Tab-separated table of N, CA and C in Angstrom:
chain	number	residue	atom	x	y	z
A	258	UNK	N	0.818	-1.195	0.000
A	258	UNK	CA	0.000	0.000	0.000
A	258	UNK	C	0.866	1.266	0.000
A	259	UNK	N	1.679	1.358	0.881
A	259	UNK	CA	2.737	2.477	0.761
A	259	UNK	C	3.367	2.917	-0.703
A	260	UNK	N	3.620	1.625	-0.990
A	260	UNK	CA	4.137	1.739	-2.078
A	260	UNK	C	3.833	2.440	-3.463
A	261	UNK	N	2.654	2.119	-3.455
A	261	UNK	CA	1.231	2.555	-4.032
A	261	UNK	C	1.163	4.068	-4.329
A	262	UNK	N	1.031	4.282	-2.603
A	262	UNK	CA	0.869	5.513	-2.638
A	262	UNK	C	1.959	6.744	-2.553
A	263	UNK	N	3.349	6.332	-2.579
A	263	UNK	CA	4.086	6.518	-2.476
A	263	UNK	C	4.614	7.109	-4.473
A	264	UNK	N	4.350	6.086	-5.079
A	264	UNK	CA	4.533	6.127	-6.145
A	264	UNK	C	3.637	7.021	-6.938
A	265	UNK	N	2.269	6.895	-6.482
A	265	UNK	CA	1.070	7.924	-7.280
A	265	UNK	C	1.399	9.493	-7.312
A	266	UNK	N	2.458	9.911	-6.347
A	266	UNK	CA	2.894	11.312	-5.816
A	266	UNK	C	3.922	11.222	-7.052
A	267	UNK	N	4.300	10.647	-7.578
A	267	UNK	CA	5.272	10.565	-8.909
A	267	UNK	C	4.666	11.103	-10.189
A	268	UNK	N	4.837	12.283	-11.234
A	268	UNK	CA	4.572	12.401	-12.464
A	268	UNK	C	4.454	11.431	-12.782
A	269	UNK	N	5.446	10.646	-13.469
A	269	UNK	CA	5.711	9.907	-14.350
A	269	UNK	C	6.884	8.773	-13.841
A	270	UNK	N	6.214	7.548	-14.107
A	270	UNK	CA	7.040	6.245	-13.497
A	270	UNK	C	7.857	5.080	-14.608
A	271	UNK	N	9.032	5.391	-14.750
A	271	UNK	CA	8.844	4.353	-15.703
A	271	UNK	C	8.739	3.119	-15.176
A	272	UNK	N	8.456	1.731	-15.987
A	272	UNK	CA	8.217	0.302	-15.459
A	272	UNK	C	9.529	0.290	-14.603
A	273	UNK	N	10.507	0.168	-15.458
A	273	UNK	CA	12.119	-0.322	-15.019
A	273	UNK	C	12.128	0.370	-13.713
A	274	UNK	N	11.970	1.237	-13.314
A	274	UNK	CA	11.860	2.334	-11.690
A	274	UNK	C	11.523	1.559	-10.594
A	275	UNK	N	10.072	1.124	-11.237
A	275	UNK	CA	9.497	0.148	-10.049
A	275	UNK	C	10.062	-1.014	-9.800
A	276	UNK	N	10.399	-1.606	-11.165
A	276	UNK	CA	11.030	-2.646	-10.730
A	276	UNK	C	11.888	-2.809	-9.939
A	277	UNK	N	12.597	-1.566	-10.468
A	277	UNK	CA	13.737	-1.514	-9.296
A	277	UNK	C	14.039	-1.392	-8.224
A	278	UNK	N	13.069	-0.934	-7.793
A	278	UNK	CA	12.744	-0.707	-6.629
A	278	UNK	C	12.063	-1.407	-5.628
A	279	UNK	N	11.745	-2.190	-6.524
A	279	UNK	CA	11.350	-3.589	-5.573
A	279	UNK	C	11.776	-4.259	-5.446
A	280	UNK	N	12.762	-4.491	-6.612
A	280	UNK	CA	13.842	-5.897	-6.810
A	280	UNK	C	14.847	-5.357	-5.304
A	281	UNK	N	15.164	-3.846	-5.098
A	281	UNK	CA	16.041	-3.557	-4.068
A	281	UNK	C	15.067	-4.183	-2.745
A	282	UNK	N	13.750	-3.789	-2.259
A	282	UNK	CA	12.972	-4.165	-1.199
A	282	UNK	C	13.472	-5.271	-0.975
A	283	UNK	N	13.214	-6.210	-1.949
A	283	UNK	CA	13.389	-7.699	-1.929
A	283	UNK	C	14.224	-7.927	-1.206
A	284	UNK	N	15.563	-7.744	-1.585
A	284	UNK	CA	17.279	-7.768	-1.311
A	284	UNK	C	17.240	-7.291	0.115
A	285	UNK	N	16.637	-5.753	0.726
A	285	UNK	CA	16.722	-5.217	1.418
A	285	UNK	C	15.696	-6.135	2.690
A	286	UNK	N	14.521	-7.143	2.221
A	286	UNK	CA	14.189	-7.129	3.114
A	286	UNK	C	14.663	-9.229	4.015
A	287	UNK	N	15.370	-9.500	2.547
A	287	UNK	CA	15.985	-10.303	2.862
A	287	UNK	C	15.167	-11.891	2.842
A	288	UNK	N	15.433	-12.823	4.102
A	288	UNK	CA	14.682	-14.074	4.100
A	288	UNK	C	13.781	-13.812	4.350
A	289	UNK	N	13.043	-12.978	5.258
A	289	UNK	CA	11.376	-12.557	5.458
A	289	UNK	C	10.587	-12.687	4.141
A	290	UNK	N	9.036	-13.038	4.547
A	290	UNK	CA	8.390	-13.110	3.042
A	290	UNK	C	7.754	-12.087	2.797
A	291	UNK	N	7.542	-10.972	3.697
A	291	UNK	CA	7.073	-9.469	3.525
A	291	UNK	C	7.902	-8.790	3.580
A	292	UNK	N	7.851	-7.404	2.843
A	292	UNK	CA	8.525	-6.106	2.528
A	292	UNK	C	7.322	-5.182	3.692
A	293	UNK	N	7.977	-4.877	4.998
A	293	UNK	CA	7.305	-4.065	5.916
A	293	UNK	C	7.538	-2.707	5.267
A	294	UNK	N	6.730	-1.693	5.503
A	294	UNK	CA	6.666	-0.004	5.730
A	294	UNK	C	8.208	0.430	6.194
A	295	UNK	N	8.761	0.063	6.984
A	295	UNK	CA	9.972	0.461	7.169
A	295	UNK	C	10.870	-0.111	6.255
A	296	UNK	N	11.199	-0.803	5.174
A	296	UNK	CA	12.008	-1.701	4.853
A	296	UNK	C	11.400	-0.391	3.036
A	297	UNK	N	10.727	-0.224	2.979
A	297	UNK	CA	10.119	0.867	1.778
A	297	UNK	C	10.612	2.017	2.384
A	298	UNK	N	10.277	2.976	3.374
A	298	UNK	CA	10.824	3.971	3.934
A	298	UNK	C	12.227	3.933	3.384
A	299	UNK	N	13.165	2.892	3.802
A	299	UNK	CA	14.834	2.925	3.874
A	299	UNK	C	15.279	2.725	3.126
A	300	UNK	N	14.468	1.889	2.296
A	300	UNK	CA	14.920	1.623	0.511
A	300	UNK	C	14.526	2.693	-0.570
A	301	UNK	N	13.580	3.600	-0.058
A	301	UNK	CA	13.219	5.031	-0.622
A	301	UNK	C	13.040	6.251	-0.451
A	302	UNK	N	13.977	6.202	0.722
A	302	UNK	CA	14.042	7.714	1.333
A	302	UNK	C	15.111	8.506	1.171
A	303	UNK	N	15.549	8.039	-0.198
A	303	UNK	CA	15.973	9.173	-0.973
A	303	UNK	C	15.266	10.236	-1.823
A	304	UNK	N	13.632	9.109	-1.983
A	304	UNK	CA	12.767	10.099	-2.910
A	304	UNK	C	12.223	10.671	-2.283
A	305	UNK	N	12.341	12.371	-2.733
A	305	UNK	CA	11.742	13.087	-2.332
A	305	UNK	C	10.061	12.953	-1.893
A	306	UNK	N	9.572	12.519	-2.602
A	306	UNK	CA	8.113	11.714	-2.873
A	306	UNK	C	7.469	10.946	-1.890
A	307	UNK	N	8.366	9.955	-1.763
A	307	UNK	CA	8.358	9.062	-0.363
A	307	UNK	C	8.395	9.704	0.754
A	308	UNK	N	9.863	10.991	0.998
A	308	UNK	CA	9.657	11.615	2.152
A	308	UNK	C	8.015	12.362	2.304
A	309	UNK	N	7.758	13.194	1.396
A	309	UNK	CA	6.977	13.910	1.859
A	309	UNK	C	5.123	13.132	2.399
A	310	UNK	N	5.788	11.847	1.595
A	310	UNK	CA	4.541	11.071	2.013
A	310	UNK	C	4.084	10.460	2.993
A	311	UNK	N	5.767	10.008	3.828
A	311	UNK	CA	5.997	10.316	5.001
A	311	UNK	C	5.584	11.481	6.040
A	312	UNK	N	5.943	12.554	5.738
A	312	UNK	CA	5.834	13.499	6.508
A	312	UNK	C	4.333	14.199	6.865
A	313	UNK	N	3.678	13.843	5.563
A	313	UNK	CA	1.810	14.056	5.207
A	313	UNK	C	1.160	13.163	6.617
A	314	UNK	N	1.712	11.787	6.632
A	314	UNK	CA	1.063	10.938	7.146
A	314	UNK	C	1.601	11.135	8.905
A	315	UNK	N	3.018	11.849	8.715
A	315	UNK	CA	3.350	12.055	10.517
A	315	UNK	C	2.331	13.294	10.842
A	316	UNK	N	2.037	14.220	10.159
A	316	UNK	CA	1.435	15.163	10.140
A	316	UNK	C	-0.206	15.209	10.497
A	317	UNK	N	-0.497	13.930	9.856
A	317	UNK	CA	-1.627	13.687	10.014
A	317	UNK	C	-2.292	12.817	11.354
A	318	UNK	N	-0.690	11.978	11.868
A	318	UNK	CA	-0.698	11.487	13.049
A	318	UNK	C	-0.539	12.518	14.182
A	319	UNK	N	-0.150	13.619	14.153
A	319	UNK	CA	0.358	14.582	14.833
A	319	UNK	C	1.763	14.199	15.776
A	320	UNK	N	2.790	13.548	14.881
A	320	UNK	CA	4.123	13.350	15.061
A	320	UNK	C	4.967	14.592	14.389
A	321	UNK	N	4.940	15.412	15.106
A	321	UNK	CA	5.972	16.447	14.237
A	321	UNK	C	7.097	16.292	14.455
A	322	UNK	N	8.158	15.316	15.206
A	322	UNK	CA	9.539	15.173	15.455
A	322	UNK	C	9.728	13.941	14.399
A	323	UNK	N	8.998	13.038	13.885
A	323	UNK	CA	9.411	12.307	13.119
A	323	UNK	C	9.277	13.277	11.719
A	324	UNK	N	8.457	13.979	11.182
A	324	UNK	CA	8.296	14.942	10.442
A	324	UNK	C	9.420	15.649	10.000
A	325	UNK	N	9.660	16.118	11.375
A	325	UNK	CA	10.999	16.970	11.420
A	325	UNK	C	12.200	16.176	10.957
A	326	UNK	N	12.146	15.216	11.523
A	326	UNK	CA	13.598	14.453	11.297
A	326	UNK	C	13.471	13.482	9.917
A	327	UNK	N	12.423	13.200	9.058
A	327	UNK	CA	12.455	13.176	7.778
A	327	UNK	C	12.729	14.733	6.537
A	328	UNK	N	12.199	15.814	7.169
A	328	UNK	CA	12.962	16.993	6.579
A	328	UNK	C	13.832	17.110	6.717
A	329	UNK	N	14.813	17.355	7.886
A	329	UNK	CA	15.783	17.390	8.145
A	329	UNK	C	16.728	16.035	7.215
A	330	UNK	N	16.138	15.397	7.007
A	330	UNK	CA	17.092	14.061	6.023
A	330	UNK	C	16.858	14.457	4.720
A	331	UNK	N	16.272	14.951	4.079
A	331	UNK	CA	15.896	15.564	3.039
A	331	UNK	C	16.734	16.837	2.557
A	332	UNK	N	16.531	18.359	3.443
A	332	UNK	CA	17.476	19.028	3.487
A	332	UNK	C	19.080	18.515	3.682
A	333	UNK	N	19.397	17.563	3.983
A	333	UNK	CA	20.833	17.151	4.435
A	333	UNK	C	21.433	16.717	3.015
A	334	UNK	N	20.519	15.830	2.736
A	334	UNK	CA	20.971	15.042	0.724
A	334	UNK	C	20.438	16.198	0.129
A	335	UNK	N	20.426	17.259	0.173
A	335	UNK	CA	20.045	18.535	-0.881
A	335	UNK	C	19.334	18.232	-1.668
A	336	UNK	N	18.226	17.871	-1.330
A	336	UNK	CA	16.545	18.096	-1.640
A	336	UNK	C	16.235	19.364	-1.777
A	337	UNK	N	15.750	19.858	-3.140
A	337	UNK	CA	15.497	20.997	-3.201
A	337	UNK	C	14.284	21.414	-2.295
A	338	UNK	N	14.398	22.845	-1.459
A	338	UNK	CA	13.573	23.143	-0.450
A	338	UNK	C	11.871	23.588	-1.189
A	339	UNK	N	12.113	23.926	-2.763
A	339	UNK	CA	11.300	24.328	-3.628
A	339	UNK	C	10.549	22.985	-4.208
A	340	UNK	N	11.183	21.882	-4.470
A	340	UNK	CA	9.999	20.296	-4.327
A	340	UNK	C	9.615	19.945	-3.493
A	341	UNK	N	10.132	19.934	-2.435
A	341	UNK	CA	9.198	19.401	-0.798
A	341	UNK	C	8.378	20.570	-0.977
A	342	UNK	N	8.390	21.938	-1.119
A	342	UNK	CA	7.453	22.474	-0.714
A	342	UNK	C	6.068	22.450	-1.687
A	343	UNK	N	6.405	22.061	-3.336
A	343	UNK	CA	5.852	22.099	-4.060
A	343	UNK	C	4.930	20.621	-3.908
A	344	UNK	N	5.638	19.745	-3.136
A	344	UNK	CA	4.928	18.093	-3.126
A	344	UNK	C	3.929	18.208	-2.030
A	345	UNK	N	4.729	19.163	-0.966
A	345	UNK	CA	3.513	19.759	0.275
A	345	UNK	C	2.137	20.225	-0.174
A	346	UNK	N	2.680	21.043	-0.880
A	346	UNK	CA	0.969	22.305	-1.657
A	346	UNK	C	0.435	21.446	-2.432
A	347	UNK	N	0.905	20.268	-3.116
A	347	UNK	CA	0.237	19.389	-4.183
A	347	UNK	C	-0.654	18.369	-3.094
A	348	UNK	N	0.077	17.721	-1.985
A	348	UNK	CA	-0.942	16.923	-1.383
A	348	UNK	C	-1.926	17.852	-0.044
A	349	UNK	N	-1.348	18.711	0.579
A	349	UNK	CA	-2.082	19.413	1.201
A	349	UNK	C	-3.301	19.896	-0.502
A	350	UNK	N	-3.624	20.290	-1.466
A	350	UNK	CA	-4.362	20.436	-2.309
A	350	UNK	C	-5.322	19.637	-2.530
A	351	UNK	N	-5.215	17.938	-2.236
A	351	UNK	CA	-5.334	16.703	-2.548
A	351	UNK	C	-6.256	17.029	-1.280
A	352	UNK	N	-5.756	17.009	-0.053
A	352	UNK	CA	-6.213	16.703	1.239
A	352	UNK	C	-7.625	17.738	1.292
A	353	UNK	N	-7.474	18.750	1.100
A	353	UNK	CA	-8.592	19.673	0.902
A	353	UNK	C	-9.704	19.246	0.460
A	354	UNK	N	-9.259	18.898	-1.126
A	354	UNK	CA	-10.217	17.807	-2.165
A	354	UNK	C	-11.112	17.235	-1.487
A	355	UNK	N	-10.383	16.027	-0.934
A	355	UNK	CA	-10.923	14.642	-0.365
A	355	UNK	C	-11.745	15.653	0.894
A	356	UNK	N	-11.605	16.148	1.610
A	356	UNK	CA	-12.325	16.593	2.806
A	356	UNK	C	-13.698	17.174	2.406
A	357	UNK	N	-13.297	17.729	1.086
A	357	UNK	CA	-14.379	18.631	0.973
A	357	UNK	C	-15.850	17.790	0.252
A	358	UNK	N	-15.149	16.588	-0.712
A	358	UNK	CA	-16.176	15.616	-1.194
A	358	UNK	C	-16.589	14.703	0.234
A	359	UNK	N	-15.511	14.387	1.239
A	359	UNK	CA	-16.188	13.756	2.096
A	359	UNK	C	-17.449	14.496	2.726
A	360	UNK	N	-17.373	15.560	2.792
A	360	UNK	CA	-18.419	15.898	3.843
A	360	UNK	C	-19.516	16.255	3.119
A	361	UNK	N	-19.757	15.847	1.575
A	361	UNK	CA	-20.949	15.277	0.663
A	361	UNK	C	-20.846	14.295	0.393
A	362	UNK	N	-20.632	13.359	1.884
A	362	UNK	CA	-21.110	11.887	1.762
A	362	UNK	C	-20.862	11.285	0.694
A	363	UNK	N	-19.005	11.406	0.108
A	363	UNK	CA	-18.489	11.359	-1.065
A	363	UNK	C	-17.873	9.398	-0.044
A	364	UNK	N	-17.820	8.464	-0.863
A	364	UNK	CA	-17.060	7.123	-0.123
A	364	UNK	C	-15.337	7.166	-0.811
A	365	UNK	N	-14.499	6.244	-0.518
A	365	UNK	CA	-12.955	6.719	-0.869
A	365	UNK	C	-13.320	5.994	-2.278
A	366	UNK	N	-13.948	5.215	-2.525
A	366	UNK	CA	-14.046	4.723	-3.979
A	366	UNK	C	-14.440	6.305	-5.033
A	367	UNK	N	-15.680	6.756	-4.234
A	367	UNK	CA	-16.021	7.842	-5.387
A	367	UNK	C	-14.918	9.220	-5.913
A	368	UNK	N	-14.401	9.445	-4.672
A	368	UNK	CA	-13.034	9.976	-4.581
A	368	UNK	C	-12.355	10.059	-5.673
A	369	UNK	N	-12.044	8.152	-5.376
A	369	UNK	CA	-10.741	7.833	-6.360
A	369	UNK	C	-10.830	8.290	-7.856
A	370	UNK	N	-12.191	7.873	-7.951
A	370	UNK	CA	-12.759	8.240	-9.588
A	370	UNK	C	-12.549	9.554	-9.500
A	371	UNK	N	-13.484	10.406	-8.632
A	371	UNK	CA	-13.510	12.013	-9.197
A	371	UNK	C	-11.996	12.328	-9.462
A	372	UNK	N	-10.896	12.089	-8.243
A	372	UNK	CA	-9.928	12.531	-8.709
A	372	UNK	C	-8.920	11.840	-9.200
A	373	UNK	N	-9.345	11.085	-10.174
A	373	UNK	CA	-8.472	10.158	-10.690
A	373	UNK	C	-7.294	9.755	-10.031
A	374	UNK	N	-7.562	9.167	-8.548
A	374	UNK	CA	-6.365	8.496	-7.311
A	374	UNK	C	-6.440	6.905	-7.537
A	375	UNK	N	-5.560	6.030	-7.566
A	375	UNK	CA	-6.054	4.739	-7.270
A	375	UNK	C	-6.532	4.421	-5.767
A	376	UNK	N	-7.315	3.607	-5.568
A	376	UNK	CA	-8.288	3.396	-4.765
A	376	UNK	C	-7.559	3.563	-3.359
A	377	UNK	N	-6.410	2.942	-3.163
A	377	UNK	CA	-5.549	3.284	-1.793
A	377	UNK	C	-5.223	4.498	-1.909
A	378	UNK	N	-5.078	5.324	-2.363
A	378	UNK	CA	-4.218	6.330	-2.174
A	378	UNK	C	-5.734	7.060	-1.835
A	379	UNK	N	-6.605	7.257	-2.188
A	379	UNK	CA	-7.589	7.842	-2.037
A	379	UNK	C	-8.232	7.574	-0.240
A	380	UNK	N	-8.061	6.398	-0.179
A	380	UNK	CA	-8.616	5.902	1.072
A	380	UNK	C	-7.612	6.535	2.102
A	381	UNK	N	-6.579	6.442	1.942
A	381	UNK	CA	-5.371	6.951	3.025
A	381	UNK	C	-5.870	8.653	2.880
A	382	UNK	N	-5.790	9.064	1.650
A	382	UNK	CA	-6.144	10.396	1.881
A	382	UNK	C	-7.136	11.030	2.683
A	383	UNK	N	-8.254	9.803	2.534
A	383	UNK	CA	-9.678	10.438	3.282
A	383	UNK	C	-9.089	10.199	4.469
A	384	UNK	N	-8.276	9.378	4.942
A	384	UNK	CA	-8.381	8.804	6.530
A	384	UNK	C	-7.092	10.193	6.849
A	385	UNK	N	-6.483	10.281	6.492
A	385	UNK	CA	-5.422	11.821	6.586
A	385	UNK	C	-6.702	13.172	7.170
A	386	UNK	N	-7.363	13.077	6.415
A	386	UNK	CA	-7.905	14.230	5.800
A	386	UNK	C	-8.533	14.242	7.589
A	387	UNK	N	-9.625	13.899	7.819
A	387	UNK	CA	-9.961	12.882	8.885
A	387	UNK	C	-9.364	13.942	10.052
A	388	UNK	N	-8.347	13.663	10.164
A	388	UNK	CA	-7.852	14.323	11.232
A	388	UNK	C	-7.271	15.664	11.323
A	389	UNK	N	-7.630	16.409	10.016
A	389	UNK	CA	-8.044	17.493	10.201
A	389	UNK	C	-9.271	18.615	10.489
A	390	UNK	N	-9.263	19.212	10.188
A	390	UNK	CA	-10.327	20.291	10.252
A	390	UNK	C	-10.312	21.146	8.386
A	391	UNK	N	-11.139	21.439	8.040
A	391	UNK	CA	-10.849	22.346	6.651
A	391	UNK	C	-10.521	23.333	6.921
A	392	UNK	N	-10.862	24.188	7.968
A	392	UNK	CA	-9.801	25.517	8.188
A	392	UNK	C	-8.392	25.328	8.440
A	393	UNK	N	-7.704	24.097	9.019
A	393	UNK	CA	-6.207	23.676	9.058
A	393	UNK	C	-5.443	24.109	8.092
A	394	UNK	N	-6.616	22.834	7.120
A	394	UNK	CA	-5.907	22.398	5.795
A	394	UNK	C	-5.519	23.398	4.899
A	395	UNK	N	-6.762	24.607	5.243
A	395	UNK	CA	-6.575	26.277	4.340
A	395	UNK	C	-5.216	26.798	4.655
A	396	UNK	N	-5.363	27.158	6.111
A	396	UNK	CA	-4.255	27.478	6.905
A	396	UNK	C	-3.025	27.274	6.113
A	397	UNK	N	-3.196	25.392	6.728
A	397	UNK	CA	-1.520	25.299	5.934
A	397	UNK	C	-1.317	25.161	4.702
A	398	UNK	N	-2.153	25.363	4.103
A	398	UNK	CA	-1.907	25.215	2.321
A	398	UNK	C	-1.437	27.213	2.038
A	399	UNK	N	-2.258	28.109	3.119
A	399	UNK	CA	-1.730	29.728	3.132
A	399	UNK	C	-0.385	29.646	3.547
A	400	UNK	N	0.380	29.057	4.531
A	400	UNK	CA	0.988	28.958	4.985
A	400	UNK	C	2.347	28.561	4.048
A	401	UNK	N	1.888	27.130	3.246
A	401	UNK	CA	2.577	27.078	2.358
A	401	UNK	C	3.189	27.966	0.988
A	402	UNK	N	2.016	28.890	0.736
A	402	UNK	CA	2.154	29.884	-0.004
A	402	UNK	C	2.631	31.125	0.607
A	403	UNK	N	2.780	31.368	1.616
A	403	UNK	CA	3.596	32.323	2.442
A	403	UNK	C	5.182	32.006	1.881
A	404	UNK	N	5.364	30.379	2.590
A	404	UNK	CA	6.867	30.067	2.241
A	404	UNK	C	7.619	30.066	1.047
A	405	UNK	N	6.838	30.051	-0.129
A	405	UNK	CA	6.600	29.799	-1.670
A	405	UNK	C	7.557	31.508	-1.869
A	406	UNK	N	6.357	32.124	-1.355
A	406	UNK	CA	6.785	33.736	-1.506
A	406	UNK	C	7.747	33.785	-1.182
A	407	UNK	N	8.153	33.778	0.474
A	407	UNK	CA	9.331	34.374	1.100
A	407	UNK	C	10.712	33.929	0.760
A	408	UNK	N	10.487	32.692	0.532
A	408	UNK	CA	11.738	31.482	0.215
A	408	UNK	C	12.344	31.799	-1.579
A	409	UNK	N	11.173	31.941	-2.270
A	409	UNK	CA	11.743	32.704	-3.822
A	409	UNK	C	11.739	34.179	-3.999
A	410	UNK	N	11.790	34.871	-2.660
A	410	UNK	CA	12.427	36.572	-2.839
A	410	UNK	C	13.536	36.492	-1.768
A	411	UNK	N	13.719	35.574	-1.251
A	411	UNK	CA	14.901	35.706	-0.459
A	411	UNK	C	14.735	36.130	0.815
A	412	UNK	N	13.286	36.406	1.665
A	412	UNK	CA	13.028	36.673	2.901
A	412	UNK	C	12.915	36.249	3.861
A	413	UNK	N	13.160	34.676	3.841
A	413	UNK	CA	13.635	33.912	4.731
A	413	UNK	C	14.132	32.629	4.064
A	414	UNK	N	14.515	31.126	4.997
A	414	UNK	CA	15.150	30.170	4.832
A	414	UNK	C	14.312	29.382	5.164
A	415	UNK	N	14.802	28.113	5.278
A	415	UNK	CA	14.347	27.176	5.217
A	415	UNK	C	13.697	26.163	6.574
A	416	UNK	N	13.860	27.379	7.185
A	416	UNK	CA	12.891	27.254	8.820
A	416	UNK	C	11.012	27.223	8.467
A	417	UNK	N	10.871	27.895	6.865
A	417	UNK	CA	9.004	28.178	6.839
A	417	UNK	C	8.664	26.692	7.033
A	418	UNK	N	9.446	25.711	6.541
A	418	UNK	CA	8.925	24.045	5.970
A	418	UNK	C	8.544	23.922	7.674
A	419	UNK	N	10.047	24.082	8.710
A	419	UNK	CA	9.533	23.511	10.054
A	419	UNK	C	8.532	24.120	10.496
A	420	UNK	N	8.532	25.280	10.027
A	420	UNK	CA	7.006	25.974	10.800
A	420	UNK	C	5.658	25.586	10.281
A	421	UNK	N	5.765	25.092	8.842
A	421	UNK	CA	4.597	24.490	8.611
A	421	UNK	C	4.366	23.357	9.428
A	422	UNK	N	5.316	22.522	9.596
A	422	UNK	CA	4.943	20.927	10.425
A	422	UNK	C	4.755	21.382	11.693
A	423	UNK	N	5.618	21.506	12.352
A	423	UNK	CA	4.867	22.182	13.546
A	423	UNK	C	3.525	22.647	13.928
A	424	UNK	N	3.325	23.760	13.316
A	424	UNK	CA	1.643	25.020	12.972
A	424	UNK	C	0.926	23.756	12.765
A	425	UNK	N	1.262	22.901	11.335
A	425	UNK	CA	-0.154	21.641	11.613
A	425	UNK	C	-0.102	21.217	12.782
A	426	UNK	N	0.749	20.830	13.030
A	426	UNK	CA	0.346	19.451	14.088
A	426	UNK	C	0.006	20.208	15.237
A	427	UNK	N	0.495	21.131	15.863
A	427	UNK	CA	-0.074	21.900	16.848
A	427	UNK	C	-1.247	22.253	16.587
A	428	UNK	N	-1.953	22.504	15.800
A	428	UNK	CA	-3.553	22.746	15.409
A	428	UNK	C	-4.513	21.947	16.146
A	429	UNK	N	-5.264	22.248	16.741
A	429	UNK	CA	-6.465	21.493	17.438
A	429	UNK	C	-7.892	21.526	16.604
């Protein structure tokens, strides 16, 4: 499922990618006959994609130190601060979506269709979504566009990302 959804946050996939990326799981996860969530995390947390899908879902748990310390791994391998923030505003966008069809008694199947998600990724989204509020989600999607601004005129650094994770998860 991670995987799934991990990958749907991707433009464009080629076959050979995935493969590869599983053929590594495999390797990575050794004699076991499952590939756990952590064993995907470590085998793909170089992609930017993965992190932030990570960080959606600590966010949504209201873990902001694991959050933090997947940005912080991100910023370290020079992850541009302008794709995390751009993968942020794309699924915080997503999250809005889904909240806003849920509360017209929208199910994660109808979702998936309206917004052309495959069916997991849609379901995780509603259950994300879930534990927000729609004024949050505004919030931090403004919030995100604050950093958008300040970060491409040069008015601050790369502290807006922690203040977004934080500001969510502190949200009641």
């Amino acid at each position: 499922e991670y995987i799934i959804g991990i990958m749907s946050m991707m433009m464009q996939i080629p076959l050979s990618f995935i493969a590869s990326e599983l053929e590594k799981m495999t390797i990575y996860a050794g004699e076991r006959k499952t590939i756990t969530i952590n064993d995907v995390l470590n085998v793909m947390s170089s992609i930017t994609e993965a992190s932030v899908f990570v960080m959606i879902d600590a966010l949504s748990q209201r873990q902001p130190e694991k959050a933090l310390s997947v940005l912080s791994m991100q910023m370290n391998n020079g992850d541009s601060v302008f794709r995390i923030l751009a993968l942020f505003a794309r699924q915080m966008r997503l999250l809005i979506e889904v909240k806003t069809l849920s509360k017209n008694q929208e199910t994660s199947n109808d979702i998936a269709v309206k917004l052309k998600l495959p069916p997991f990724v849609a379901a995780k989204l509603l259950q994300q979504s879930e534990k927000f509020t729609l004024l949050q989600l505004m919030s931090g999607l403004k919030l995100l566009a604050t950093a958008d601004y300040k970060l491409k005129t040069g008015q601050s650094d790369n502290y807006l990302l922690e203040k977004f994770i934080v500001d969510l998860c502190n949200t009641e």
